[in-house]
Amino acid sequence: MKRILHVALILILFTSCKTEQEKKPKALPYFGNYDIVFSETDGVESIDTIFPKIPAFSYLNQDSNVITSESMKGKVWIANFFFTSCPSICPPMISQMKRLNLLTQDLASEVQFMSFSIDPKTDQPHILKTYIKNNGIQTKNWYFFTGDEAKTHRLGVMHFMVHADKDPMAAGGFAHSDGMVLVDKEGYVRGVYRGTQTKEVDKLNNDLRKLLEIEYGINSKQP
């Protein structure tokens, strides 16, 4: 009897998960710690896997304008964490981010790039603006953010899943990863990529296009 119940439970879970997946085609996996939620409707049990969303946030951008996550709703995000005086991984990471931004200009209306400064005491809007100019970056769909330092570090580590923190032993006084993060239009993290490696950034470009085509019906042609 126990064996029969066990098999029945497996079938219920499999059927429920399959039904949930079939509601919408998935181009990429979801990232983050998830919760399993059981529910019952009209006597039918179901199970859902709930992944975390990026929480609401608000920052000043390079033009000293307040930008909220809500104002960027409806776009796919590509994000990284950096600081302008970083002497190590930031220059190649920002260079790759710049390359990706140019590669995806055909999708500029669908994609929002964002770079969060983890050293906001130094990286005030006018510093960010100078950095943008010195690096020849176009900001048609790219915000550079500055705001509360502790909140930014938590946002990176807990939600965008990239390391960002003060470290007196690290070059420049801050330690962070080179992750570029792909976030879908609903606010779920769908990929984290090594932002200093050309092959990884090319994969991000391909995954972005796959996500837009399969889940949002937006066809694109590789430039």
mmCIF file of C-alpha atoms in Angstrom:
data_model
loop_
_atom_site.group_PDB
_atom_site.id
_atom_site.type_symbol
_atom_site.label_atom_id
_atom_site.label_comp_id
_atom_site.label_asym_id
_atom_site.label_seq_id
_atom_site.Cartn_x
_atom_site.Cartn_y
_atom_site.Cartn_z
ATOM 1 C CA MET A 1 0.000 0.000 0.000
ATOM 2 C CA LYS A 2 2.813 2.408 0.919
ATOM 3 C CA ARG A 3 4.544 1.640 -2.389
ATOM 4 C CA ILE A 4 1.335 2.406 -4.316
ATOM 5 C CA LEU A 5 0.927 5.739 -2.513
ATOM 6 C CA HIS A 6 4.579 6.579 -3.161
ATOM 7 C CA VAL A 7 4.224 5.905 -6.902
ATOM 8 C CA ALA A 8 0.985 7.891 -7.005
ATOM 9 C CA LEU A 9 2.675 10.855 -5.322
ATOM 10 C CA ILE A 10 5.521 10.778 -7.859
ATOM 11 C CA LEU A 11 2.989 10.749 -10.699
ATOM 12 C CA ILE A 12 1.111 13.683 -9.166
ATOM 13 C CA LEU A 13 4.321 15.705 -8.769
ATOM 14 C CA PHE A 14 5.483 14.884 -12.280
ATOM 15 C CA THR A 15 2.112 15.759 -13.790
ATOM 16 C CA SER A 16 1.839 18.981 -11.800
ATOM 17 C CA CYS A 17 5.345 20.127 -12.711
ATOM 18 C CA LYS A 18 4.842 19.212 -16.360
ATOM 19 C CA THR A 19 1.565 21.127 -16.485
ATOM 20 C CA GLU A 20 3.201 24.179 -14.925
ATOM 21 C CA GLN A 21 6.086 24.083 -17.416
ATOM 22 C CA GLU A 22 3.683 23.742 -20.343
ATOM 23 C CA LYS A 23 1.896 26.962 -19.419
ATOM 24 C CA LYS A 24 4.714 28.938 -21.030
ATOM 25 C CA PRO A 25 7.752 27.726 -22.990
ATOM 26 C CA LYS A 26 11.004 28.277 -21.141
ATOM 27 C CA ALA A 27 14.125 29.336 -23.007
ATOM 28 C CA LEU A 28 16.471 29.388 -20.011
ATOM 29 C CA PRO A 29 16.560 28.055 -16.444
ATOM 30 C CA TYR A 30 15.728 30.147 -13.383
ATOM 31 C CA PHE A 31 18.429 30.991 -10.855
ATOM 32 C CA GLY A 32 18.281 31.309 -7.066
ATOM 33 C CA ASN A 33 16.971 29.493 -4.009
ATOM 34 C CA TYR A 34 13.391 28.457 -4.618
ATOM 35 C CA ASP A 35 10.347 27.535 -2.547
ATOM 36 C CA ILE A 36 7.999 24.625 -3.224
ATOM 37 C CA VAL A 37 4.343 25.617 -2.798
ATOM 38 C CA PHE A 38 1.581 23.011 -2.589
ATOM 39 C CA SER A 39 -2.004 23.979 -3.363
ATOM 40 C CA GLU A 40 -5.368 22.371 -4.045
ATOM 41 C CA THR A 41 -8.105 23.562 -6.398
ATOM 42 C CA ASP A 42 -11.379 21.663 -6.769
ATOM 43 C CA GLY A 43 -9.796 18.642 -5.158
ATOM 44 C CA VAL A 44 -6.826 18.624 -7.520
ATOM 45 C CA GLU A 45 -3.435 18.970 -5.870
ATOM 46 C CA SER A 46 -0.661 20.879 -7.606
ATOM 47 C CA ILE A 47 2.878 21.929 -6.881
ATOM 48 C CA ASP A 48 4.621 25.112 -7.964
ATOM 49 C CA THR A 49 8.285 26.064 -7.822
ATOM 50 C CA ILE A 50 8.583 29.708 -6.775
ATOM 51 C CA PHE A 51 11.835 31.479 -7.645
ATOM 52 C CA PRO A 52 12.841 34.852 -6.146
ATOM 53 C CA LYS A 53 12.412 38.095 -8.071
ATOM 54 C CA ILE A 54 14.702 41.111 -7.982
ATOM 55 C CA PRO A 55 13.181 43.418 -5.339
ATOM 56 C CA ALA A 56 12.191 47.025 -5.980
ATOM 57 C CA PHE A 57 15.069 49.505 -5.995
ATOM 58 C CA SER A 58 15.778 53.169 -6.682
ATOM 59 C CA TYR A 59 19.043 54.866 -7.681
ATOM 60 C CA LEU A 60 20.479 58.056 -9.119
ATOM 61 C CA ASN A 61 21.826 57.599 -12.616
ATOM 62 C CA GLN A 62 24.688 59.398 -14.376
ATOM 63 C CA ASP A 63 22.377 62.326 -15.160
ATOM 64 C CA SER A 64 21.329 62.711 -11.488
ATOM 65 C CA ASN A 65 17.851 61.403 -12.303
ATOM 66 C CA VAL A 66 16.089 59.030 -9.926
ATOM 67 C CA ILE A 67 15.484 55.734 -11.709
ATOM 68 C CA THR A 68 13.321 53.024 -10.172
ATOM 69 C CA SER A 69 13.031 49.384 -11.053
ATOM 70 C CA GLU A 70 9.360 50.027 -11.766
ATOM 71 C CA SER A 71 10.257 52.581 -14.451
ATOM 72 C CA MET A 72 12.288 49.893 -16.258
ATOM 73 C CA LYS A 73 9.543 47.280 -16.046
ATOM 74 C CA GLY A 74 8.778 45.494 -19.297
ATOM 75 C CA LYS A 75 12.391 45.236 -20.385
ATOM 76 C CA VAL A 76 14.970 42.504 -20.064
ATOM 77 C CA TRP A 77 17.894 43.656 -17.906
ATOM 78 C CA ILE A 78 21.603 43.058 -18.244
ATOM 79 C CA ALA A 79 23.383 44.148 -15.073
ATOM 80 C CA ASN A 80 26.835 44.230 -13.523
ATOM 81 C CA PHE A 81 28.532 45.679 -10.438
ATOM 82 C CA PHE A 82 31.687 47.793 -10.683
ATOM 83 C CA PHE A 83 33.433 50.953 -9.481
ATOM 84 C CA THR A 84 35.156 53.601 -11.566
ATOM 85 C CA SER A 85 38.544 53.437 -9.807
ATOM 86 C CA CYS A 86 38.744 49.635 -10.035
ATOM 87 C CA PRO A 87 42.214 48.687 -11.328
ATOM 88 C CA SER A 88 41.591 44.990 -11.958
ATOM 89 C CA ILE A 89 38.539 43.295 -13.490
ATOM 90 C CA CYS A 90 36.345 46.355 -14.118
ATOM 91 C CA PRO A 91 38.117 47.693 -17.226
ATOM 92 C CA PRO A 92 37.815 44.412 -19.192
ATOM 93 C CA MET A 93 34.312 43.789 -17.823
ATOM 94 C CA ILE A 94 33.059 47.245 -18.817
ATOM 95 C CA SER A 95 34.752 46.812 -22.190
ATOM 96 C CA GLN A 96 32.820 43.575 -22.730
ATOM 97 C CA MET A 97 29.607 45.198 -21.514
ATOM 98 C CA LYS A 98 30.196 47.991 -24.035
ATOM 99 C CA ARG A 99 30.753 45.426 -26.796
ATOM 100 C CA LEU A 100 27.557 43.583 -25.856
ATOM 101 C CA ASN A 101 25.614 46.844 -25.800
ATOM 102 C CA LEU A 102 26.736 47.564 -29.355
ATOM 103 C CA LEU A 103 25.996 43.993 -30.469
ATOM 104 C CA THR A 104 22.421 44.288 -29.207
ATOM 105 C CA GLN A 105 21.466 47.724 -30.516
ATOM 106 C CA ASP A 106 18.838 46.039 -32.688
ATOM 107 C CA LEU A 107 17.157 45.153 -29.369
ATOM 108 C CA ALA A 108 17.686 48.496 -27.628
ATOM 109 C CA SER A 109 13.951 49.021 -27.090
ATOM 110 C CA GLU A 110 13.666 45.655 -25.318
ATOM 111 C CA VAL A 111 16.857 45.592 -23.220
ATOM 112 C CA GLN A 112 18.082 47.814 -20.387
ATOM 113 C CA PHE A 113 21.757 47.740 -19.421
ATOM 114 C CA MET A 114 22.680 48.804 -15.887
ATOM 115 C CA SER A 115 25.959 49.115 -13.996
ATOM 116 C CA PHE A 116 25.753 49.522 -10.216
ATOM 117 C CA SER A 117 28.637 51.274 -8.478
ATOM 118 C CA ILE A 118 29.738 49.498 -5.313
ATOM 119 C CA ASP A 119 31.707 52.622 -4.308
ATOM 120 C CA PRO A 120 28.977 55.278 -4.369
ATOM 121 C CA LYS A 121 30.852 57.669 -2.050
ATOM 122 C CA THR A 122 33.330 58.191 -4.864
ATOM 123 C CA ASP A 123 31.106 57.460 -7.830
ATOM 124 C CA GLN A 124 28.744 60.410 -7.729
ATOM 125 C CA PRO A 125 26.766 61.156 -10.927
ATOM 126 C CA HIS A 126 29.347 63.594 -12.307
ATOM 127 C CA ILE A 127 32.098 60.993 -11.797
ATOM 128 C CA LEU A 128 29.999 58.394 -13.597
ATOM 129 C CA LYS A 129 29.365 60.820 -16.438
ATOM 130 C CA THR A 130 33.102 61.488 -16.822
ATOM 131 C CA TYR A 131 33.785 57.742 -16.742
ATOM 132 C CA ILE A 132 31.225 57.190 -19.504
ATOM 133 C CA LYS A 133 32.789 59.902 -21.658
ATOM 134 C CA ASN A 134 36.348 58.680 -21.097
ATOM 135 C CA ASN A 135 35.360 55.132 -22.065
ATOM 136 C CA GLY A 136 33.378 56.108 -25.155
ATOM 137 C CA ILE A 137 30.182 54.500 -23.876
ATOM 138 C CA GLN A 138 26.825 55.260 -25.473
ATOM 139 C CA THR A 139 23.979 55.368 -22.960
ATOM 140 C CA LYS A 140 20.898 55.067 -25.150
ATOM 141 C CA ASN A 141 19.780 52.103 -23.042
ATOM 142 C CA TRP A 142 22.465 51.961 -20.346
ATOM 143 C CA TYR A 143 22.222 53.431 -16.847
ATOM 144 C CA PHE A 144 25.126 53.806 -14.433
ATOM 145 C CA PHE A 145 23.739 53.789 -10.879
ATOM 146 C CA THR A 146 24.926 55.228 -7.584
ATOM 147 C CA GLY A 147 23.167 54.887 -4.239
ATOM 148 C CA ASP A 148 23.336 53.453 -0.744
ATOM 149 C CA GLU A 149 26.499 51.340 -0.476
ATOM 150 C CA ALA A 150 25.263 48.674 1.936
ATOM 151 C CA LYS A 151 22.005 48.216 0.037
ATOM 152 C CA THR A 152 23.877 47.926 -3.248
ATOM 153 C CA HIS A 153 26.171 45.243 -1.845
ATOM 154 C CA ARG A 154 23.162 43.303 -0.528
ATOM 155 C CA LEU A 155 21.344 43.706 -3.823
ATOM 156 C CA GLY A 156 24.325 42.246 -5.669
ATOM 157 C CA VAL A 157 24.967 39.324 -3.345
ATOM 158 C CA MET A 158 21.439 38.334 -2.346
ATOM 159 C CA HIS A 159 19.469 39.057 -5.512
ATOM 160 C CA PHE A 160 21.683 39.499 -8.579
ATOM 161 C CA MET A 161 23.885 36.648 -7.295
ATOM 162 C CA VAL A 162 27.228 38.365 -7.781
ATOM 163 C CA HIS A 163 29.780 39.093 -5.068
ATOM 164 C CA ALA A 164 30.202 42.751 -4.073
ATOM 165 C CA ASP A 165 31.728 43.979 -0.806
ATOM 166 C CA LYS A 166 34.432 46.073 0.821
ATOM 167 C CA ASP A 167 37.764 44.336 1.110
ATOM 168 C CA PRO A 168 40.866 46.291 2.218
ATOM 169 C CA MET A 169 43.051 43.510 0.824
ATOM 170 C CA ALA A 170 41.543 43.742 -2.672
ATOM 171 C CA ALA A 171 42.806 46.078 -5.379
ATOM 172 C CA GLY A 172 40.972 49.376 -4.984
ATOM 173 C CA GLY A 173 39.482 48.389 -1.619
ATOM 174 C CA PHE A 174 36.490 46.457 -2.981
ATOM 175 C CA ALA A 175 36.070 42.839 -4.001
ATOM 176 C CA HIS A 176 33.488 41.817 -6.544
ATOM 177 C CA SER A 177 32.872 39.257 -9.240
ATOM 178 C CA ASP A 178 32.887 39.869 -12.983
ATOM 179 C CA GLY A 179 29.344 38.540 -13.344
ATOM 180 C CA MET A 180 26.952 39.895 -15.939
ATOM 181 C CA VAL A 181 23.394 39.039 -14.982
ATOM 182 C CA LEU A 182 20.468 38.408 -17.324
ATOM 183 C CA VAL A 183 17.081 39.242 -15.788
ATOM 184 C CA ASP A 184 13.791 38.607 -17.589
ATOM 185 C CA LYS A 185 10.849 41.016 -17.894
ATOM 186 C CA GLU A 186 9.228 39.556 -14.783
ATOM 187 C CA GLY A 187 12.306 40.199 -12.652
ATOM 188 C CA TYR A 188 13.716 36.660 -12.475
ATOM 189 C CA VAL A 189 17.434 35.978 -12.876
ATOM 190 C CA ARG A 190 17.879 33.715 -15.910
ATOM 191 C CA GLY A 191 21.648 33.614 -16.244
ATOM 192 C CA VAL A 192 24.977 34.763 -14.745
ATOM 193 C CA TYR A 193 27.988 35.017 -17.056
ATOM 194 C CA ARG A 194 31.713 35.722 -16.715
ATOM 195 C CA GLY A 195 31.825 39.308 -17.895
ATOM 196 C CA THR A 196 35.545 39.355 -18.645
ATOM 197 C CA GLN A 197 35.423 36.414 -21.041
ATOM 198 C CA THR A 198 34.445 36.955 -24.667
ATOM 199 C CA LYS A 199 32.951 33.469 -25.086
ATOM 200 C CA GLU A 200 30.757 33.924 -22.026
ATOM 201 C CA VAL A 201 29.528 37.325 -23.186
ATOM 202 C CA ASP A 202 28.793 35.897 -26.630
ATOM 203 C CA LYS A 203 26.752 33.189 -24.890
ATOM 204 C CA LEU A 204 24.869 35.918 -23.012
ATOM 205 C CA ASN A 205 24.094 37.584 -26.349
ATOM 206 C CA ASN A 206 22.750 34.303 -27.732
ATOM 207 C CA ASP A 207 20.767 33.527 -24.565
ATOM 208 C CA LEU A 208 19.254 37.008 -24.564
ATOM 209 C CA ARG A 209 18.004 36.529 -28.117
ATOM 210 C CA LYS A 210 16.716 33.052 -27.296
ATOM 211 C CA LEU A 211 14.842 34.383 -24.254
ATOM 212 C CA LEU A 212 13.204 37.202 -26.217
ATOM 213 C CA GLU A 213 12.210 34.944 -29.095
ATOM 214 C CA ILE A 214 10.914 31.908 -27.215
ATOM 215 C CA GLU A 215 9.273 33.560 -24.206
ATOM 216 C CA TYR A 216 8.235 36.953 -25.599
ATOM 217 C CA GLY A 217 7.837 36.335 -29.321
ATOM 218 C CA ILE A 218 10.430 38.932 -30.301
ATOM 219 C CA ASN A 219 12.470 37.775 -33.267
ATOM 220 C CA SER A 220 15.902 39.264 -33.816
ATOM 221 C CA LYS A 221 18.634 38.922 -36.366
ATOM 222 C CA GLN A 222 22.214 38.698 -35.236
ATOM 223 C CA PRO A 223 24.037 41.808 -36.540
#
